[in-house]
PDB file of C-alpha atoms in Angstrom:
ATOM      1  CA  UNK R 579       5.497 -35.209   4.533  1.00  0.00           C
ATOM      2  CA  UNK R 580       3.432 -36.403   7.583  1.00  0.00           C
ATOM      3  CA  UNK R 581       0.925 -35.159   9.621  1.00  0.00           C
ATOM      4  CA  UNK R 582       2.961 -34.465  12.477  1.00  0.00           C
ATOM      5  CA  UNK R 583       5.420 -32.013   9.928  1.00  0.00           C
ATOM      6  CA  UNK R 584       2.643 -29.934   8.853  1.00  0.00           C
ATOM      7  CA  UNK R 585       0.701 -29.802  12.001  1.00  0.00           C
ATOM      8  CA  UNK R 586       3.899 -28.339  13.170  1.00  0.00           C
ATOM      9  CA  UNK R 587       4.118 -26.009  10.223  1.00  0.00           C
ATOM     10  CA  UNK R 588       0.995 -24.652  11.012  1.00  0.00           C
ATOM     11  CA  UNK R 589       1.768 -24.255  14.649  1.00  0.00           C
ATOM     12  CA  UNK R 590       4.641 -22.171  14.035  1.00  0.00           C
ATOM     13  CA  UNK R 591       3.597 -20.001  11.235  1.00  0.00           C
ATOM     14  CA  UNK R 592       0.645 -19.106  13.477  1.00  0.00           C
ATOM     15  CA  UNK R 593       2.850 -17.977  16.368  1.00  0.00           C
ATOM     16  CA  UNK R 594       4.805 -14.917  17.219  1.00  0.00           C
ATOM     17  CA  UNK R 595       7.753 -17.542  17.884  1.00  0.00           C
ATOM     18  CA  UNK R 596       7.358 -18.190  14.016  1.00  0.00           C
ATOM     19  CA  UNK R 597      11.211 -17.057  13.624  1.00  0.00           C
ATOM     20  CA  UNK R 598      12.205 -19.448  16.242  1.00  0.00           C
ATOM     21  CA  UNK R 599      10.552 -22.353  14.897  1.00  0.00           C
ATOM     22  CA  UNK R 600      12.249 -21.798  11.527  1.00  0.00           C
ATOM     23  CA  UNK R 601      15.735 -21.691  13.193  1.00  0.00           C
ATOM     24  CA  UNK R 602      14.685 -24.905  15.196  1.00  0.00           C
ATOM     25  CA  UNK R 603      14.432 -26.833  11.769  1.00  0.00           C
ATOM     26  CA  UNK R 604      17.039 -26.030  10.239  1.00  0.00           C
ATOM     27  CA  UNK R 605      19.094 -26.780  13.221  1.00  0.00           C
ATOM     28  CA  UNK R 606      17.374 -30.106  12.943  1.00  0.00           C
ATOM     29  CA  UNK R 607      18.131 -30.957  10.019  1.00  0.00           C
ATOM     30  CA  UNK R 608      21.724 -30.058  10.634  1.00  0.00           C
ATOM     31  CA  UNK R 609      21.598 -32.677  13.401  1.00  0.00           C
ATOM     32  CA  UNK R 610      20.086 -34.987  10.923  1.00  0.00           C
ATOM     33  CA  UNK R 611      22.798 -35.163   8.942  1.00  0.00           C
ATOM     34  CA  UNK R 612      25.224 -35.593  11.613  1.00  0.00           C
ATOM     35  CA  UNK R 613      23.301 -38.824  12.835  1.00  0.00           C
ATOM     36  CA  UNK R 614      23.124 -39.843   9.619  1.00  0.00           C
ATOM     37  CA  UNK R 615      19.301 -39.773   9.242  1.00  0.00           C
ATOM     38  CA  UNK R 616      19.545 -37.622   5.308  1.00  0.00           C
ATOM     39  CA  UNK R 617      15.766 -38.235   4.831  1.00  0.00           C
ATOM     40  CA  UNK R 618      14.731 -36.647   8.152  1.00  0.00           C
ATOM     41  CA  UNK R 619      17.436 -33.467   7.470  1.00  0.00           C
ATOM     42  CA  UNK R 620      15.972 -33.372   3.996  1.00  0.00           C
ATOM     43  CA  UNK R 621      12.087 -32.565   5.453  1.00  0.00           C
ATOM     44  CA  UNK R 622      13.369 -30.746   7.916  1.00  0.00           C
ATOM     45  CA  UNK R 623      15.126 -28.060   5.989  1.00  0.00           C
ATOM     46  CA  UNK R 624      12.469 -27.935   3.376  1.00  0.00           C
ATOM     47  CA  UNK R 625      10.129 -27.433   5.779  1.00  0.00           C
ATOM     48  CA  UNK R 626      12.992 -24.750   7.623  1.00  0.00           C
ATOM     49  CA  UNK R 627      12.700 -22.644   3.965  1.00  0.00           C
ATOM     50  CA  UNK R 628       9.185 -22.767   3.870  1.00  0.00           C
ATOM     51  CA  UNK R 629       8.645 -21.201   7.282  1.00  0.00           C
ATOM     52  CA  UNK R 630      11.093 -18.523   6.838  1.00  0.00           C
ATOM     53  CA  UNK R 631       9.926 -17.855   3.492  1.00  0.00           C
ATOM     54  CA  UNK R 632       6.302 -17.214   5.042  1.00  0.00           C
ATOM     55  CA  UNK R 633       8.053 -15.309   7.680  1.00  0.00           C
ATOM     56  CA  UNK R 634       9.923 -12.973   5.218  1.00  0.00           C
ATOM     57  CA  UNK R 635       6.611 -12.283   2.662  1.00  0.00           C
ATOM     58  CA  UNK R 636       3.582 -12.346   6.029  1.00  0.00           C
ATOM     59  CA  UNK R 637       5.941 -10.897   8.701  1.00  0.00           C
ATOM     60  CA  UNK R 638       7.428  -7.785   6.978  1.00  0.00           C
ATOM     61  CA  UNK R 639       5.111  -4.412   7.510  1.00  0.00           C
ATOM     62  CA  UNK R 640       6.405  -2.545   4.530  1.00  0.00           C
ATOM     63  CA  UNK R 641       4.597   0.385   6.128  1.00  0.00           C
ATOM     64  CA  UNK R 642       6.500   0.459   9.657  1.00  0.00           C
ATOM     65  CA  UNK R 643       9.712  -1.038   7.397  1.00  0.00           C
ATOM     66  CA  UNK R 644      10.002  -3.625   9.791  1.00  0.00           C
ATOM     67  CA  UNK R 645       9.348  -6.911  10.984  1.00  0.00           C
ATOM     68  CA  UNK R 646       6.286  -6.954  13.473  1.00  0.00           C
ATOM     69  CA  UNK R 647       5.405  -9.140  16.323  1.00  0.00           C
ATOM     70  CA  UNK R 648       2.468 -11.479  13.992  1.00  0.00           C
ATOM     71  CA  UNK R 649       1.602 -11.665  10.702  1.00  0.00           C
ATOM     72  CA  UNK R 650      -0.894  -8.242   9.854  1.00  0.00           C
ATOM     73  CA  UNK R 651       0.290  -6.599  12.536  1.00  0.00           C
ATOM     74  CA  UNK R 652       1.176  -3.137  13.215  1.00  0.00           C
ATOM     75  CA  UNK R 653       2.998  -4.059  16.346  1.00  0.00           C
ATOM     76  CA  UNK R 654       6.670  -4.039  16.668  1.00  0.00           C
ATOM     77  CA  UNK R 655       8.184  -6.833  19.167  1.00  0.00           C
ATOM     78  CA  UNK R 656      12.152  -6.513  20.702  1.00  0.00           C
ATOM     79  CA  UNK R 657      11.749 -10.379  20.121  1.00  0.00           C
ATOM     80  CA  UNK R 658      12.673 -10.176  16.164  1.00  0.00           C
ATOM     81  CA  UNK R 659      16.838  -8.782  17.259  1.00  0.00           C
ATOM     82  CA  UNK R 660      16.982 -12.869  17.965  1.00  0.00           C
ATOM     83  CA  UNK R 661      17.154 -12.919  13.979  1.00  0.00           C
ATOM     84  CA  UNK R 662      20.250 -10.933  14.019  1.00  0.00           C
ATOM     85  CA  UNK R 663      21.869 -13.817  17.188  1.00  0.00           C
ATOM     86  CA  UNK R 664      20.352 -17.031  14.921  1.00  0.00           C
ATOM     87  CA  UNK R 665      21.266 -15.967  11.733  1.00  0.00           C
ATOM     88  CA  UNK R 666      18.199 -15.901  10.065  1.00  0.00           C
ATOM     89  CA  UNK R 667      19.111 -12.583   8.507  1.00  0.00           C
ATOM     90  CA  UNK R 668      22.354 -11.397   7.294  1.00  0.00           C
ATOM     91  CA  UNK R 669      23.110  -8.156   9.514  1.00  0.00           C
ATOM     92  CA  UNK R 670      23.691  -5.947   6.739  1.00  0.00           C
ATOM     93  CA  UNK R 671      20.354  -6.910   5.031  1.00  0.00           C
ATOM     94  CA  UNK R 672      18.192  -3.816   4.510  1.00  0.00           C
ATOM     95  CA  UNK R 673      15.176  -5.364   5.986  1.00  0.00           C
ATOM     96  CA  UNK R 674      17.302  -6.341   9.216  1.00  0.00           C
ATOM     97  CA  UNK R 675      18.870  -2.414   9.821  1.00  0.00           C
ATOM     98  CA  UNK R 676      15.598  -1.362   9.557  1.00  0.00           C
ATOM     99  CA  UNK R 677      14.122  -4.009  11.870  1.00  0.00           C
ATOM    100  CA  UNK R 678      16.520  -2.810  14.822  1.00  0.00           C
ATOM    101  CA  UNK R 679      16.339   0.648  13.945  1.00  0.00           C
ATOM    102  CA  UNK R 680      12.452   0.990  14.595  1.00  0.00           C
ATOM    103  CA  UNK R 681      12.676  -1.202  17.683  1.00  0.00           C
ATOM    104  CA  UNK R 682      14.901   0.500  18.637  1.00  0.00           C
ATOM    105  CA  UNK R 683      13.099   4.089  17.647  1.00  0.00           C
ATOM    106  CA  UNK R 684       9.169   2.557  19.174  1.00  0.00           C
ATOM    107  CA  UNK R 685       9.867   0.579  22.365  1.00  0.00           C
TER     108      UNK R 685
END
């Protein structure tokens, strides 16, 4: 992968945005394959699964039993429902309900 990929890995993981980033690659890569440019949609949604992989292990406070505005936080953020509208979580998964449920409980 180039330097330009993982600079932009690192950008992303390091930002609150993280879960937007993530859905921006793997819509990407969807366009990828549409224009016919496999090797491009390839990196792309490697580099998609690696972000939201991250996002699922580093974002996750299993103390709050939610997702939290940045990695080690303690801070929930009304900005993680967008997983629900992307699709980066099935809506019935456990760590999803939770997610809105304290958001919705906190702010």
């Amino acid at each position: 992968m180039g330097r330009f990929a993982l600079g932009l890995k690192e950008l992303i993981r390091r930002r609150p945005e993280a879960t937007l980033g993530a859905v921006a690659l793997d819509r990407a890569a969807r366009i990828a394959v549409l224009v016919g440019k496999n090797d491009y949609a390839e990196r792309y949604q490697k580099l998609a699964e690696e972000v939201k992989d991250d996002i699922l292990k580093n974002g996750w406070n299993e103390k709050l039993q939610s997702f939290v505005m940045c990695y080690g936080s303690e801070q929930l953020d009304a900005a993680n429902l967008v997983m629900l509208h992307y699709g980066f979580l099935d809506r019935r998964d456990p760590r999803m309900i939770n997610t809105v449920q304290q958001t919705y409980k906190q702010l």
